[in-house]
Structures are given as structure tokens and as C-alpha cells.
Coordinates of C-alpha atoms and ligand atoms in Angstrom, one line a residue:
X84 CA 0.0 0.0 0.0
X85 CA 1.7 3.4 -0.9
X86 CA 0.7 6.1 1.7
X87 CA 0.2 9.6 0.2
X88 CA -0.8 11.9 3.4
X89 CA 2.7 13.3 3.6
X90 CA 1.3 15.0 0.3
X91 CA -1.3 16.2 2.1
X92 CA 0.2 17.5 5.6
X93 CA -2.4 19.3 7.8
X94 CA -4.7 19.2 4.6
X95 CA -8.0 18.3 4.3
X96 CA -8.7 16.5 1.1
X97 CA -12.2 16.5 -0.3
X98 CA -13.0 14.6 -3.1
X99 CA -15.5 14.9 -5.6
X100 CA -17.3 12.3 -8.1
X101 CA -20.2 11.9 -9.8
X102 CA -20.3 8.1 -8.3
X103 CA -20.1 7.2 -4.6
X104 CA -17.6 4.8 -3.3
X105 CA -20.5 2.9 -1.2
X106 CA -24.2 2.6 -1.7
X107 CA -26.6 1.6 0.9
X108 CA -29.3 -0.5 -0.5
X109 CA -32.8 -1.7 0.7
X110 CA -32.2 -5.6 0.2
X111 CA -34.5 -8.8 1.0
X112 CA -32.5 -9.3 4.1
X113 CA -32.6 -5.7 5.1
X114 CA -30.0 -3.3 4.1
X115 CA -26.9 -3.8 1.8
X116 CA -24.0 -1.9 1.4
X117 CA -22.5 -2.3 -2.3
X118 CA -19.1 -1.1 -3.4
X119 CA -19.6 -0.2 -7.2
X120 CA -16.4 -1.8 -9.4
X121 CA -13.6 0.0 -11.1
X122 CA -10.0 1.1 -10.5
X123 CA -11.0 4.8 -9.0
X124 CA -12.6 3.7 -5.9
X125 CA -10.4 1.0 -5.4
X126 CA -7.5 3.1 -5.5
X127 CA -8.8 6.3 -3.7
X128 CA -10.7 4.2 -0.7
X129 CA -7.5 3.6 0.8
X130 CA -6.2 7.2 0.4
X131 CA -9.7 8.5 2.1
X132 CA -9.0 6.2 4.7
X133 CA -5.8 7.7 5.9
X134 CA -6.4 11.1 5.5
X135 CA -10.1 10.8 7.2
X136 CA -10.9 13.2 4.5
X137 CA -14.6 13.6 2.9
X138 CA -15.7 12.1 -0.3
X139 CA -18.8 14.5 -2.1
X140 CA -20.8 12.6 -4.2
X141 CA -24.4 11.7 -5.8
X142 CA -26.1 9.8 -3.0
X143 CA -28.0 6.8 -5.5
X144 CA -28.2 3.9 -3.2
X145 CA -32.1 3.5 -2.4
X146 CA -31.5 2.8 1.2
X147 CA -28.7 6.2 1.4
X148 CA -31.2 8.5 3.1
X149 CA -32.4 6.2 5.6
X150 CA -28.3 5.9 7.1
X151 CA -27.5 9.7 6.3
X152 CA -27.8 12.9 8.6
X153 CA -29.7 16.0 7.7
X154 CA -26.6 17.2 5.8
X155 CA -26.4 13.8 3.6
X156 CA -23.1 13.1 5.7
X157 CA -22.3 9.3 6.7
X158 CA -19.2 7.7 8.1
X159 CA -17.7 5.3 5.8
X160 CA -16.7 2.5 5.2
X161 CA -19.2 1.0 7.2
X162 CA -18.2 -0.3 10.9
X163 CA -14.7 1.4 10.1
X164 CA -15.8 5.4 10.2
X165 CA -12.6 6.3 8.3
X166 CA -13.9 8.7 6.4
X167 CA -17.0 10.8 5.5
X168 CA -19.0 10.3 2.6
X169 CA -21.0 13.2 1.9
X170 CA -24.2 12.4 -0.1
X171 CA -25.6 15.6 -2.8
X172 CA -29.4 14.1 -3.4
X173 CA -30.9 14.7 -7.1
X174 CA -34.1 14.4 -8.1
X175 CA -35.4 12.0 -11.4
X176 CA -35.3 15.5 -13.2
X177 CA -31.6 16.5 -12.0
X178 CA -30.3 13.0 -12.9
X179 CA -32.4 13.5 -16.4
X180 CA -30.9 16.6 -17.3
X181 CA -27.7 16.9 -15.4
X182 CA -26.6 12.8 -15.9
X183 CA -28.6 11.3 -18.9
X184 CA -28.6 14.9 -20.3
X185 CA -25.6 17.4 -20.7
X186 CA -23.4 15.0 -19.3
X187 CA -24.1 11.7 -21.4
X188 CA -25.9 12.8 -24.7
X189 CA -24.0 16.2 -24.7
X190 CA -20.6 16.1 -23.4
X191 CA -19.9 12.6 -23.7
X192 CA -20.4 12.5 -27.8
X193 CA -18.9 15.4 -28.0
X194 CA -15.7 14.7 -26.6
X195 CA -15.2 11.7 -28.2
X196 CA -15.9 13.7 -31.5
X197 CA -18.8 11.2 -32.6
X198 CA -21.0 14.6 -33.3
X199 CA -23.5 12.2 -34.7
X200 CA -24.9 11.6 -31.0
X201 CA -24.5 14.7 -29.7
X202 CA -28.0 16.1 -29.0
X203 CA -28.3 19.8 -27.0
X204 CA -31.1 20.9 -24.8
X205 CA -31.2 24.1 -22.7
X206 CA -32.8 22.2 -19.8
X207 CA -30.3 20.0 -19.9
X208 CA -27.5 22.4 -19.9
X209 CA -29.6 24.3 -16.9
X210 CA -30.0 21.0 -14.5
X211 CA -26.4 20.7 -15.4
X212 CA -25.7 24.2 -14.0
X213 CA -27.8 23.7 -10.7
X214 CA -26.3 20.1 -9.7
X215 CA -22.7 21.7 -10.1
X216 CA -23.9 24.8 -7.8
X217 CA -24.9 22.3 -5.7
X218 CA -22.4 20.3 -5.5
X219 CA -19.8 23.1 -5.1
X220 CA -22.1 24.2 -1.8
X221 CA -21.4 20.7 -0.5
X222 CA -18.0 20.7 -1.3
X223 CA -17.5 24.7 0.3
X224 CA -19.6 23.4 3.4
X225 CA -17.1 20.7 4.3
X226 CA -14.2 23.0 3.5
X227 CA -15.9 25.3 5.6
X228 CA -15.8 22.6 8.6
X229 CA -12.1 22.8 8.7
X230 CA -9.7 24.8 10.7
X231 CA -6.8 24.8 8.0
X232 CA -6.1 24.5 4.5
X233 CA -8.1 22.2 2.1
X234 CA -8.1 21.1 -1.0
X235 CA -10.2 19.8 -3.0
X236 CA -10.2 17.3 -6.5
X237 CA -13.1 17.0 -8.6
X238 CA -13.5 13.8 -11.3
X239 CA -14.1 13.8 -14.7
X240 CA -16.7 16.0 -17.2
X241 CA -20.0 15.2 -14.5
X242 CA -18.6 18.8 -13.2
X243 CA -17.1 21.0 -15.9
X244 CA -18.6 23.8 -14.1
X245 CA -18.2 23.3 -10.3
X246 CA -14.5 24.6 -9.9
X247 CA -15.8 28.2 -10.5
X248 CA -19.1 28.2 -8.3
X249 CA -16.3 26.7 -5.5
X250 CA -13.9 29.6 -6.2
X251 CA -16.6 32.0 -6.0
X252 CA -17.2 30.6 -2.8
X253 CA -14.2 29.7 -1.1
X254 CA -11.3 31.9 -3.2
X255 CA -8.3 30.3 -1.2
X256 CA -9.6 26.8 -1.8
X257 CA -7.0 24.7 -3.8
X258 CA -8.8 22.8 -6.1
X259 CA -7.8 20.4 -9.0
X260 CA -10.1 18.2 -11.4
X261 CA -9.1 15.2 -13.4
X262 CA -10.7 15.2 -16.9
X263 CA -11.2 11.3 -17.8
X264 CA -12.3 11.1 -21.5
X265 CA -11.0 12.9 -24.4
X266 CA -10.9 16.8 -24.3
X267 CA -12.1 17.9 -28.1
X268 CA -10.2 20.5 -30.6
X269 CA -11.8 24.0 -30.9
X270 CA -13.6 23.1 -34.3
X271 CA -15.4 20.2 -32.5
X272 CA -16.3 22.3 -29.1
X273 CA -17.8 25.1 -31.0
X274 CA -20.9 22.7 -32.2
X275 CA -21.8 23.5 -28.5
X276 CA -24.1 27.0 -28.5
X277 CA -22.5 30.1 -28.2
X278 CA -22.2 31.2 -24.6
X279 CA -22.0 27.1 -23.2
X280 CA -18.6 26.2 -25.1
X281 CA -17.7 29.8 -23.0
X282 CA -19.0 28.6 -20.1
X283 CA -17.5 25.6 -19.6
X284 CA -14.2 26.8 -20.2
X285 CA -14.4 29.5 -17.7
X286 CA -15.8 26.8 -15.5
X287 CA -12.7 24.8 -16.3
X288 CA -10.2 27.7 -15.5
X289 CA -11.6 28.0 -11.8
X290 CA -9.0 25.5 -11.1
X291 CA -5.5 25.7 -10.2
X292 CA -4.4 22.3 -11.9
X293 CA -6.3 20.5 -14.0
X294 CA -5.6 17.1 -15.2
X295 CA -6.0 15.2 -18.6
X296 CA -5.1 11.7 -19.8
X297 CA -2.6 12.6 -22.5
X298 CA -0.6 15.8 -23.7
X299 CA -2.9 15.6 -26.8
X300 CA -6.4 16.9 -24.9
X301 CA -4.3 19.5 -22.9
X302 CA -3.5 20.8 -25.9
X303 CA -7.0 21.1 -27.1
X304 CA -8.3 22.3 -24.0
X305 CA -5.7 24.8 -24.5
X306 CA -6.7 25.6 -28.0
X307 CA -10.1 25.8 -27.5
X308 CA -9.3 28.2 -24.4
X309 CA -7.1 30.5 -26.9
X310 CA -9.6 30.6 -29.6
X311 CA -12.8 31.1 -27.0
X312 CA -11.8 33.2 -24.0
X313 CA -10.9 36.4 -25.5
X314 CA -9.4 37.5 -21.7
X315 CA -7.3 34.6 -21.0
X316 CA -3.9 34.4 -21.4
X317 CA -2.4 30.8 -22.8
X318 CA 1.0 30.3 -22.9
X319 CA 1.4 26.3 -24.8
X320 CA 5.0 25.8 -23.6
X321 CA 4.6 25.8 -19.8
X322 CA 1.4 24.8 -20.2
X323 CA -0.3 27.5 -18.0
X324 CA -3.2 29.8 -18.5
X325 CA -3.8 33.5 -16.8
X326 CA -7.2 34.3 -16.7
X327 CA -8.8 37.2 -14.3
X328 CA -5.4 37.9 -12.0
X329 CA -5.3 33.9 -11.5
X330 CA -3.0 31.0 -12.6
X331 CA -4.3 27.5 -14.3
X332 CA -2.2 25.0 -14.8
X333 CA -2.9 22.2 -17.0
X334 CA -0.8 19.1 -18.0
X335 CA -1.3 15.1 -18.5
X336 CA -1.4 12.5 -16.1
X337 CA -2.2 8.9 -17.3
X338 CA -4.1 7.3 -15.4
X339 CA -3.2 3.2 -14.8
X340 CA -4.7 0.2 -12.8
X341 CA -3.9 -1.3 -9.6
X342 CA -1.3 -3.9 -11.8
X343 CA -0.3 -6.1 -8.5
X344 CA -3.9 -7.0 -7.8
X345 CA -4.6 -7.5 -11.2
X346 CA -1.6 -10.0 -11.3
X347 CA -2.7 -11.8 -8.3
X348 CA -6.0 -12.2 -9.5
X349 CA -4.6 -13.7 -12.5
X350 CA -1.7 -16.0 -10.5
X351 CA -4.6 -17.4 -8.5
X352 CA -5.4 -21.4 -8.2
X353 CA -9.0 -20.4 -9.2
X354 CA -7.5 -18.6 -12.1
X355 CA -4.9 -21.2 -13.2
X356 CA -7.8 -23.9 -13.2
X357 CA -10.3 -21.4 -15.2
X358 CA -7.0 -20.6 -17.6
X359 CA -7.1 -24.8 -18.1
X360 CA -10.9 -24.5 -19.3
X361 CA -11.5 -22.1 -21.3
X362 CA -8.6 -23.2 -23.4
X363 CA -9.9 -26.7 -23.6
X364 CA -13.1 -25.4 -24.7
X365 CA -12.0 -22.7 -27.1
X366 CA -8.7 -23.0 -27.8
X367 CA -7.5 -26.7 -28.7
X368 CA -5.1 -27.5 -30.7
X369 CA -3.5 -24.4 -33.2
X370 CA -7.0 -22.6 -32.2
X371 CA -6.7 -19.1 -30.8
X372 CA -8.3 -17.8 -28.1
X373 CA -9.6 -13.6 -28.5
X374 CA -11.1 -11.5 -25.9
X375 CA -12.6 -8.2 -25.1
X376 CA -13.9 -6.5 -22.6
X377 CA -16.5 -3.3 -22.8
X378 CA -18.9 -1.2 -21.6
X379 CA -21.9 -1.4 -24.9
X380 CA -20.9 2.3 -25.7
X381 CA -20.9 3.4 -29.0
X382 CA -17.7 5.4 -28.2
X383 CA -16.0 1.4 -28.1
X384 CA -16.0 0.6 -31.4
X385 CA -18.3 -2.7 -30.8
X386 CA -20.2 -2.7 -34.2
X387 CA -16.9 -2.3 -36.1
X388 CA -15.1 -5.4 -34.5
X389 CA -17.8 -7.6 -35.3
X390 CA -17.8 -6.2 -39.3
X391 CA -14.2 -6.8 -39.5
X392 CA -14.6 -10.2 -37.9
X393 CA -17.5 -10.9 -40.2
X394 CA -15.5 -9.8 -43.3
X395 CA -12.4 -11.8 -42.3
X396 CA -14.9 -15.0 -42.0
X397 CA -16.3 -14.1 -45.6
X398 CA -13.3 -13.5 -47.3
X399 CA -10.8 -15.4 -46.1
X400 CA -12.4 -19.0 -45.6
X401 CA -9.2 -20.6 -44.4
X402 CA -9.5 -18.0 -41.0
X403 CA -12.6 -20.3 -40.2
X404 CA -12.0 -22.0 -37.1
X405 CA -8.5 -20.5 -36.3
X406 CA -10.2 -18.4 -33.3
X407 CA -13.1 -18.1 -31.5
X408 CA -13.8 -14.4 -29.9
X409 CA -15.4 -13.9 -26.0
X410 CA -17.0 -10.9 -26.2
X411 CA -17.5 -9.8 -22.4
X412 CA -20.0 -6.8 -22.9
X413 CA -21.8 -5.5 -20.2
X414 CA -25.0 -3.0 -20.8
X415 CA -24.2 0.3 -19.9
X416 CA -26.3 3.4 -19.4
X417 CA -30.0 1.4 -20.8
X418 CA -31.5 4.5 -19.9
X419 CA -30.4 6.2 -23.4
X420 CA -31.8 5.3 -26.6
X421 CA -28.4 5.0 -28.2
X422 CA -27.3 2.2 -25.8
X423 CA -30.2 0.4 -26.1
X424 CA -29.9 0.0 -29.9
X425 CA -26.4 -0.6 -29.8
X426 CA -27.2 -3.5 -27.0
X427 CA -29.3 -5.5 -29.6
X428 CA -27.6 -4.4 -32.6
X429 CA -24.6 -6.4 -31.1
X430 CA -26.2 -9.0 -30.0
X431 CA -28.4 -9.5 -33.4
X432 CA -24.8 -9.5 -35.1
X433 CA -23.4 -12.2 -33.1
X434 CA -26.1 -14.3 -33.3
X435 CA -26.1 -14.1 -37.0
X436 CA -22.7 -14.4 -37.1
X437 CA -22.3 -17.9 -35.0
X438 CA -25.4 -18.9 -37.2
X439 CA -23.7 -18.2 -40.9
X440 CA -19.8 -19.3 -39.7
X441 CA -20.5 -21.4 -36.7
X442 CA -19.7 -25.4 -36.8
X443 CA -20.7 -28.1 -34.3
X444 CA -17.1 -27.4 -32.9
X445 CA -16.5 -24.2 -33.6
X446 CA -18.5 -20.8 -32.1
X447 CA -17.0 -17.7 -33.5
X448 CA -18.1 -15.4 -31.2
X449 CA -19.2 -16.2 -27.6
X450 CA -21.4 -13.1 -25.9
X451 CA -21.2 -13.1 -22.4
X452 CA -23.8 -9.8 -22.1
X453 CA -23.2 -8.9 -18.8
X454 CA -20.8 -7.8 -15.9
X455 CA -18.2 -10.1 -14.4
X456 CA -16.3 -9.7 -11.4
X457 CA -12.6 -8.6 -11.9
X458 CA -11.1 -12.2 -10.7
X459 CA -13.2 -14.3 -13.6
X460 CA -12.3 -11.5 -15.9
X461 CA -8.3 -11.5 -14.7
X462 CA -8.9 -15.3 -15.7
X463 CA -9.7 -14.8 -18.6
X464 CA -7.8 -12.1 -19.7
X465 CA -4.6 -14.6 -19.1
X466 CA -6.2 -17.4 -20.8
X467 CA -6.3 -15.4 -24.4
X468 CA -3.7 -14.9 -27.3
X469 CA -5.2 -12.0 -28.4
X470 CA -7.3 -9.2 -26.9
X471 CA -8.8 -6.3 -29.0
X472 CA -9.5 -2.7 -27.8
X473 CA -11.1 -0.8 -31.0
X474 CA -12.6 1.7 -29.2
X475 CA -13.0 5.1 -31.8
X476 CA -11.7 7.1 -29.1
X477 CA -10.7 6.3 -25.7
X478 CA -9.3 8.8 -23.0
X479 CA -7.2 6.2 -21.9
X480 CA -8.5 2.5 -21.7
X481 CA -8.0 0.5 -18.7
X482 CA -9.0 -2.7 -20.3
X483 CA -5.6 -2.5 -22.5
X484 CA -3.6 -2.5 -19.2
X485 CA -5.6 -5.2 -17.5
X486 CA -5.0 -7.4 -20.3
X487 CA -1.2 -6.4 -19.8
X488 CA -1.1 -7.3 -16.6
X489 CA -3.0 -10.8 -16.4
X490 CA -0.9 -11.6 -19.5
X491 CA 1.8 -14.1 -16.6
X492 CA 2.6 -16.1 -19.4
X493 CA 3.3 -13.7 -22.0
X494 CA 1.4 -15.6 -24.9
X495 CA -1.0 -12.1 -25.8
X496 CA -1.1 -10.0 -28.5
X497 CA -3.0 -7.0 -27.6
X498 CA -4.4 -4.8 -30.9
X499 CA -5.5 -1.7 -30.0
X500 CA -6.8 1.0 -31.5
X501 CA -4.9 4.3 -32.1
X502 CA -7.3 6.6 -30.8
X503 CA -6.7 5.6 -27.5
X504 CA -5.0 7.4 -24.7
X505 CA -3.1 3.6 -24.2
X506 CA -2.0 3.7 -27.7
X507 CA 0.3 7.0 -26.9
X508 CA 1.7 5.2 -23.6
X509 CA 1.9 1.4 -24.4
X510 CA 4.8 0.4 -26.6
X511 CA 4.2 -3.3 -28.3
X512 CA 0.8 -3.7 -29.4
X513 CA -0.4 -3.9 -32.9
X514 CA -2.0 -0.4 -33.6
X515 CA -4.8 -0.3 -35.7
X516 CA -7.5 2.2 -37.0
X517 CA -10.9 0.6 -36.4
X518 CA -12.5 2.3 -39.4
X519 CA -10.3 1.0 -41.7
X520 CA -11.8 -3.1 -42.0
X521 CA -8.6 -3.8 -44.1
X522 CA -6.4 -2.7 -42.0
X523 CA -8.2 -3.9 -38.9
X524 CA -8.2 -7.7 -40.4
X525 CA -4.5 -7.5 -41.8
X526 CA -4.0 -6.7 -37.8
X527 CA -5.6 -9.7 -36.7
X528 CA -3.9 -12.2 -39.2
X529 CA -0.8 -10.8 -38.1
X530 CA -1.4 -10.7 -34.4
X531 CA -3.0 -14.8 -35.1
X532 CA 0.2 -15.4 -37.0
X533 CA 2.9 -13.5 -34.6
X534 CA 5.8 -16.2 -33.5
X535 CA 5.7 -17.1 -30.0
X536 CA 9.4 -15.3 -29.6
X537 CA 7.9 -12.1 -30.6
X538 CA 5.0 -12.0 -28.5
X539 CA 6.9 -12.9 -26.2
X540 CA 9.5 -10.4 -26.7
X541 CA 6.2 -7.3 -26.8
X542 CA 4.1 -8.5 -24.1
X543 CA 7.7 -8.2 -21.5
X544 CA 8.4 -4.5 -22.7
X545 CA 4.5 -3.8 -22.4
X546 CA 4.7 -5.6 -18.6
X547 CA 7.9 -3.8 -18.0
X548 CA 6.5 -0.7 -18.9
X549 CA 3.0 -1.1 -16.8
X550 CA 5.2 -1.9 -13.3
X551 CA 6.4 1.5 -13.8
X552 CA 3.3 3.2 -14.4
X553 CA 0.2 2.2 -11.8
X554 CA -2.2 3.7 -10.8
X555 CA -0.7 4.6 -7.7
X556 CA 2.0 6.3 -9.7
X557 CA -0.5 8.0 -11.2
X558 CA -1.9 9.3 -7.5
X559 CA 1.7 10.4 -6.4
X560 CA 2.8 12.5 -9.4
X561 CA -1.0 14.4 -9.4
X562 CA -0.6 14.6 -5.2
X563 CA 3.5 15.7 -6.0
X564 CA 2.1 18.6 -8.7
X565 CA -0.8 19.6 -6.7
X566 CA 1.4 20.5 -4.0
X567 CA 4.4 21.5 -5.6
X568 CA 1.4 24.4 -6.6
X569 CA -0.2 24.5 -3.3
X570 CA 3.3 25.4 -1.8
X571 CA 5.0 27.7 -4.6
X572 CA 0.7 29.5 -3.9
X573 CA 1.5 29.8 -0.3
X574 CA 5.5 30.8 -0.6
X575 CA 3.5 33.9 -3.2
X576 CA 0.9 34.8 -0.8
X577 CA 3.6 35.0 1.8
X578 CA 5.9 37.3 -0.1
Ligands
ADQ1048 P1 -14.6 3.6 -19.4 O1 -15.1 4.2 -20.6 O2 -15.6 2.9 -18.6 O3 -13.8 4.6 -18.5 P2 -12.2 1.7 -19.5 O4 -11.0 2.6 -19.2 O5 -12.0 0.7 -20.5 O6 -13.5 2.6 -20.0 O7 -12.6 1.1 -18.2 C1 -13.7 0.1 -18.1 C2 -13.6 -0.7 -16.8 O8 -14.8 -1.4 -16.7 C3 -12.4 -1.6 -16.9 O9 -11.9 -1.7 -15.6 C4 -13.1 -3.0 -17.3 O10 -12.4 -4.1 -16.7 C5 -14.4 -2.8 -16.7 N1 -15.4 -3.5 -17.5 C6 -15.8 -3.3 -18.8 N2 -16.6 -4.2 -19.2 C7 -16.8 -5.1 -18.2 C8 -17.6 -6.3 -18.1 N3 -18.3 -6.7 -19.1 N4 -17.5 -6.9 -16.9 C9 -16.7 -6.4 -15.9 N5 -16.0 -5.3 -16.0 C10 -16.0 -4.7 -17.2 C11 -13.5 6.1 -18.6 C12 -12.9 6.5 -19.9 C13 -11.6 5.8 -20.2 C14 -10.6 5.8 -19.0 C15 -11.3 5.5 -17.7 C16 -10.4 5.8 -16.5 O11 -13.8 6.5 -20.9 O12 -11.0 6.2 -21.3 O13 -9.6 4.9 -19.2 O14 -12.5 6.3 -17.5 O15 -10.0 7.1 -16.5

């Protein structure tokens, strides 16, 4: 376990998410306390434990009012009271407008430049506003609560605009966001209505640091900055912008996995004997064995996988029966219309896939349509040859680095797609651009046809590599340059 308080000193460190790191739900048996998956709260639970600081979030659980106080406040993680866990409550209309709205069928499209699902409503944008506000009151109420400094570090595009309600209310506040999906190039932010592209910028800029994946969307955000805030000062080489008499500073910070667990998961007895099945079901003999691992989001590049599978099958008859593909797809936000039809287009596909290819030994393409915990999944992930990420754009992609990890044996090929953040960090996959089918086949013959030497040789630098780069790496050096800033802010004031 790495410790991070001395980053912190006296400190108080609230954090601030769209998600909450525990849920209380109303189960059969009374009431349930769920810890939703994913690398975030795995890797910042600890970090709240030890610095006893106060996590802000959206309080979604259906039993969370029931164990709050008045103020949405309650000690976590249950029986341990390490922490707070401060709960903001929305409304069916604020989670419409401010979740399923601005957030998932504005800003979500938009920054992953697939314009054709971007979709603008003003009472979206205005639910958006009102959840930030609130939020930031939370966030300047617990600040309030403390006797010394505080800082506080808001995740991801959920709260584009909450940095400058906060600074409006607490000036001396340090605050800091992390920006987890691609950050979009003026041309593509400007589909946004005049006065929102503006606003969200300036929203933006009410923080002293503010983090992105890759040096590629700092530079937009600083383009798009240049080209829409007429008052703010950008200078591109340190990476820094002046706007009204105060300093933002931007820069990229990759974010990783917890690699160790992920490598214990996959070293596991359990694992080793599921490693033993699933290759004597699907990969005897010279069969291969592919894999991937998604959220159904159009942004993954689902649909264009299966066409490049299905044109592979069609043209090349010889590639029958070489490999057989689990797809692990889980649903993901069935509230949207998008998802929905994406959800059956890709499971219409398959089936008409395994009906046209498939043999009395041989299924191309097994589904598995819903969400598996991380230890079946590090399983699996070490029992493949080949995984495919072909997502059309990616801020980062954890699953790459997952599949990097659980890869002991050093038998994978991973093929991922160049618009990923990954793509720009890992050295030794196969690159590929999704929408070229060609391309994207040539990729998986050669990846199917790769020597076991060279595989070998890629998967160790990509290992290498991913040892020196966790997530807890990626915690240190945002903690290190938040307050390097915190400290050259103080030394200023001081002077
Ligand atoms: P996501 O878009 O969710 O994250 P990704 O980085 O791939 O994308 O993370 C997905 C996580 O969900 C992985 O840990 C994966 O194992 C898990 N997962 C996916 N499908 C699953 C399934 N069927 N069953 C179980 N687990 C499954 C956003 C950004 C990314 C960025 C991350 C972190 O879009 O670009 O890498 O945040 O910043």
C-alpha cells in the first residue's frame, strides 16, 4: 500500500465524483452496502481512509437516506468510520438533465468527436448548472468545517462547471479536477451554443491544476481556451493559463490500474484452473483464443469489430476455425436510446454471425452480455492470445492494461486502436485504426500469426513498462504537482 498523506500535511482533502464509493441498498435481508467496481474507488478508498478526509458525491443507493444525517453526511466505510461520505441528493429530473442529459448525450459525444450523437437541450445544460452549484455548496460546506487548508479534486466531465461556483465561494480553496475522457479541438467544441462552449471553459479555469489523460487533450483544451476566451492568457510551452489575475495549470497525467492486484487475481489457483478450461473449450489444438472487454458504448468501437470479424470469415475461408472471440460486454447506461440499440444491434450480429460461420465445434463469437467480477475476468484475460481494444476514441482505456497485466505467461497480442489514450503510452501492441476493415483484419492475421518469440518479446516491454506506471503512480505524481502548486501559492501569498 503506498501512503500519500505526507502530500497532504495538515490538509484536508475533499473529493468529488459523480459516483459514490459505497451505496446503501434496501435488500431482501434488510439493508446492503455495495461497493460499485472500477480502479477509481479501489485506488482512492485507501487514500480516504488515511487522510479521514470527505468524499462529495451523488447519493444513489435507495436505502442512502435512511443511514444519512440531515446534511447527507455518513461515516464510511461501514463499521470502520474512516472517512466521510457526503451524499448531494438529485431528483429523477436532475439526474435526467444533469446525468442522462448534458453530461451523457451532450458532453460525452462530444468529446469523443462522434458529433453524430451529440443532441443539446437548454434544460439540460440548466440541470447541469444547478447540480454543479450544488455540489460546489457541498464541497464549500465541508471545507468550511475545517480549521486549516483544504483542497479539494473534482473527477471527470460530470462537473465542468463546479470549480468556479467553488472559487466563488471559497477563493483560497486549492482545487484540482481530473478530466477522464478525451478533451475535443476547438472546431469540434464550438458545435456546442454560443455562450455554453464559453462557459465551460471558464468553469474549467476556476481550477489551479487541471488534469488530462494525455498531452494531446491538454492541448486542445488549450486551444479551444485561446480561440474562446478572448481575456485569458495561454501560454502552450509551460502549459499554463492567466485568466482574471489567476493561474491554471494544466498538464497530463495517465491514469493506470492497480497492476499487482490485477496480477494476483490472474496467478490465483482459481484462475490457473479457469485458464485450463477455457482453453480446452475454445482454444485446442492451433485454435486461438480472443477476448474483449467493454462497456456497450458506441464510443468502443463494438459494431466495427464484429464487421471486421464478419468480413475476415467471408473473405478469407481458411481464418474459419482459427479463433473463436469472448466478447465480455456488459449494458451500460440502458436508460439512453443509443445504448439500447447498440445493445441489440450487437447481440443480433453475433447471433447471425455464429449462425452463418458457426460449426458443431467451432463458435466464432461467444457473448457473455453482462458484468463479471474482476477475478473471472483476470482469468480470462490470461487465458487469451489475443485481446482487441477498438474503441474510436478512448481517453485512456484501462482494459488495454488489464490485459497487460494478467498476461503471466506472456502468450498475448493486444491490438489496440490508435485513438486511445493507451496507444500514446503502451509500446508493443499492434495499432490499428478501427474504421479501416482492411487494416483492422491485416491486424488480426498478423497478431494470429505473430511467433511465439515475438509475442513474447512485446508483451515483456509492455509488462515492463505497466510496473512503472500504476495507478498509484499515477496518484503520487497528481498529489507531487498539486502541492508543488499548493506550496509555490502559499511561498506567493507569503511574499
Ligand atoms: P470507461 O469508458 O468505462 O472509462 P475503461 O477505461 O476501459 O473505459 O474502463 C472500463 C472498466 O470497466 C475496466 O476496468 C473494465 O475491466 C471494466 N469492464 C468493462 N466491461 C466489463 C464487463 N463486461 N465486466 C466487468 N468489467 C467490465 C473512462 C474513460 C476511459 C478511462 C477511464 C479511467 O472512458 O478512457 O480509461 O474512464 O479514467
Amino acid at each position: 500500500m503506498v501512503d500519500f498523506t505526507h502530500y497532504l500535511n495538515d490538509c484536508k482533502f475533499i473529493l468529488v465524483s459523480n459516483r459514490e464509493p459505497y451505496e446503501h441498498m434496501k435488500g431482501e435481508r434488510g439493508l446492503d452496502v455495495r461497493q460499485p467496481p472500477g480502479g477509481l474507488v479501489t485506488a482512492l478508498d485507501p487514500t480516504m481512509r488515511r487522510t479521514h478526509g470527505t468524499w462529495v458525491a451523488w447519493g444513489s443507493g435507495t436505502a442512502d437516506r435512511e443511514v444519512s444525517d440531515e446534511l447527507g453526511r455518513v461515516p464510511v466505510p461501514p463499521g470502520e468510520d474512516c472517512y466521510t461520505l457526503r451524499r448531494v441528493w438529485l431528483n429523477d429530473a436532475d439526474v435526467n438533465g444533469y446525468y442522462h442529459g448534458f453530461s451523457n448525450r451532450a458532453l460525452w459525444p462530444l468529446c469523443h468527436m462522434l458529433i453524430q450523437h451529440f443532441e443539446y437541450r437548454t434544460e439540460f445544460w440548466e440541470r447541469y448548472r444547478t447540480v454543479n452549484l450544488r455540489f460546489a455548496h457541498a464541497v464549500a460546506d465541508e471545507a468550511e468545517r475545517c480549521t486549516g487548508r483544504a483542497m479539494a479534486w473534482i473527477q471527470d466531465y460530470h462537473f465542468a462547471l463546479a470549480a468556479e461556483f467553488l472559487r466563488a465561494m471559497r477563493p483560497a480553496l486549492f482545487i484540482h479536477q481530473f478530466w477522464h475522457i478525451p478533451f475535443p479541438p476547438p472546431d469540434i467544441f464550438t458545435l456546442l451554443p454560443t455562450g455554453t462552449h464559453e462557459a465551460l471553459l471558464r468553469g474549467l479555469l476556476g481550477n489551479d491544476l487541471l488534469e488530462f489523460q494525455i498531452d494531446r487533450y491538454a492541448q486542445n483544451f488549450l486551444d479551444c481556451v485561446e480561440k474562446f476566451i478572448e481575456e485569458a492568457h495561454v501560454d502552450h510551452a509551460r502549459q499554463v493559463v492567466n485568466f482574471r489575475d489567476r493561474t491554471t495549470h494544466v498538464g497530463a497525467f495517465p491514469i493506470s490500474i492497480d497492476v499487482q492486484r490485477f496480477e494476483q487475481m490472474a496467478s490465483s489457483p482459481d484462475s490457473q484452473a479457469r485458464v485450463a478450461t477455457l482453453r480446452e473449450r475454445y482454444a485446442k489444438g492451433d485454435r486461438q483464443l480472443g477476448v474483449c472487454v467493454d462497456r456497450i458504448d458506441y464510443t468502443k468501437g463494438i459494431p466495427e469489430r464484429i464487421r471486421a470479424l464478419e468480413t475476415l470469415w467471408t473473405e478469407s475461408a481458411e481464418m474459419r476455425g482459427r479463433f473463436t472471440f469472448i466478447f465480455v460486454c456488459t449494458p451500460s447506461r440502458t436508460d439512453l436510446k443509443a445504448y439500447n440499440t447498440l445493445e441489440a444491434e450487437v447481440v443480433q450480429s453475433v447471433i447471425a454471425i455464429n449462425k452463418r460461420f458457426g460449426t458443431s465445434d467451432w463458435t466464432p463469437i461467444v457473448l457473455i452480455n453482462e458484468n463479471v467480477d474482476s477475478d473471472l475476468l483476470a482469468g480470462v484475460y490470461r487465458a487469451a492470445d489475443l485481446c482487441v481494444v477498438s474503441s474510436l476514441q478512448d481517453g485512456m482505456n484501462l482494459v488495454a492494461k488489464e490485459f497487460v497485466a494478467c498476461q503471466i505467461d506472456e502468450r498475448g497480442v493486444l491490438i489496440l486502436s490508435r485513438f486511445t489514450g493507451s496507444a500514446e503510452e503502451i509500446d508493443g501492441a499492434v495499432l490499428i485504426n478501427p474504421f479501416n476493415i482492411d487494416g483492422f483484419m491485416a491486424a488480426i492475421r498478423s497478431a494470429l500469426e505473430m511467433s511465439a518469440e515475438e509475442r513474447r518479446r512485446r508483451m515483456h516491454r509492455m509488462r515492463r513498462q505497466l510496473h512503472s506506471s500504476t495507478i498509484f503512480d499515477w496518484l503520487d505524481s497528481i498529489l507531487d504537482r498539486a502541492s508543488s502548486i499548493m506550496g509555490a501559492q502559499s511561498a506567493h501569498a507569503v511574499a
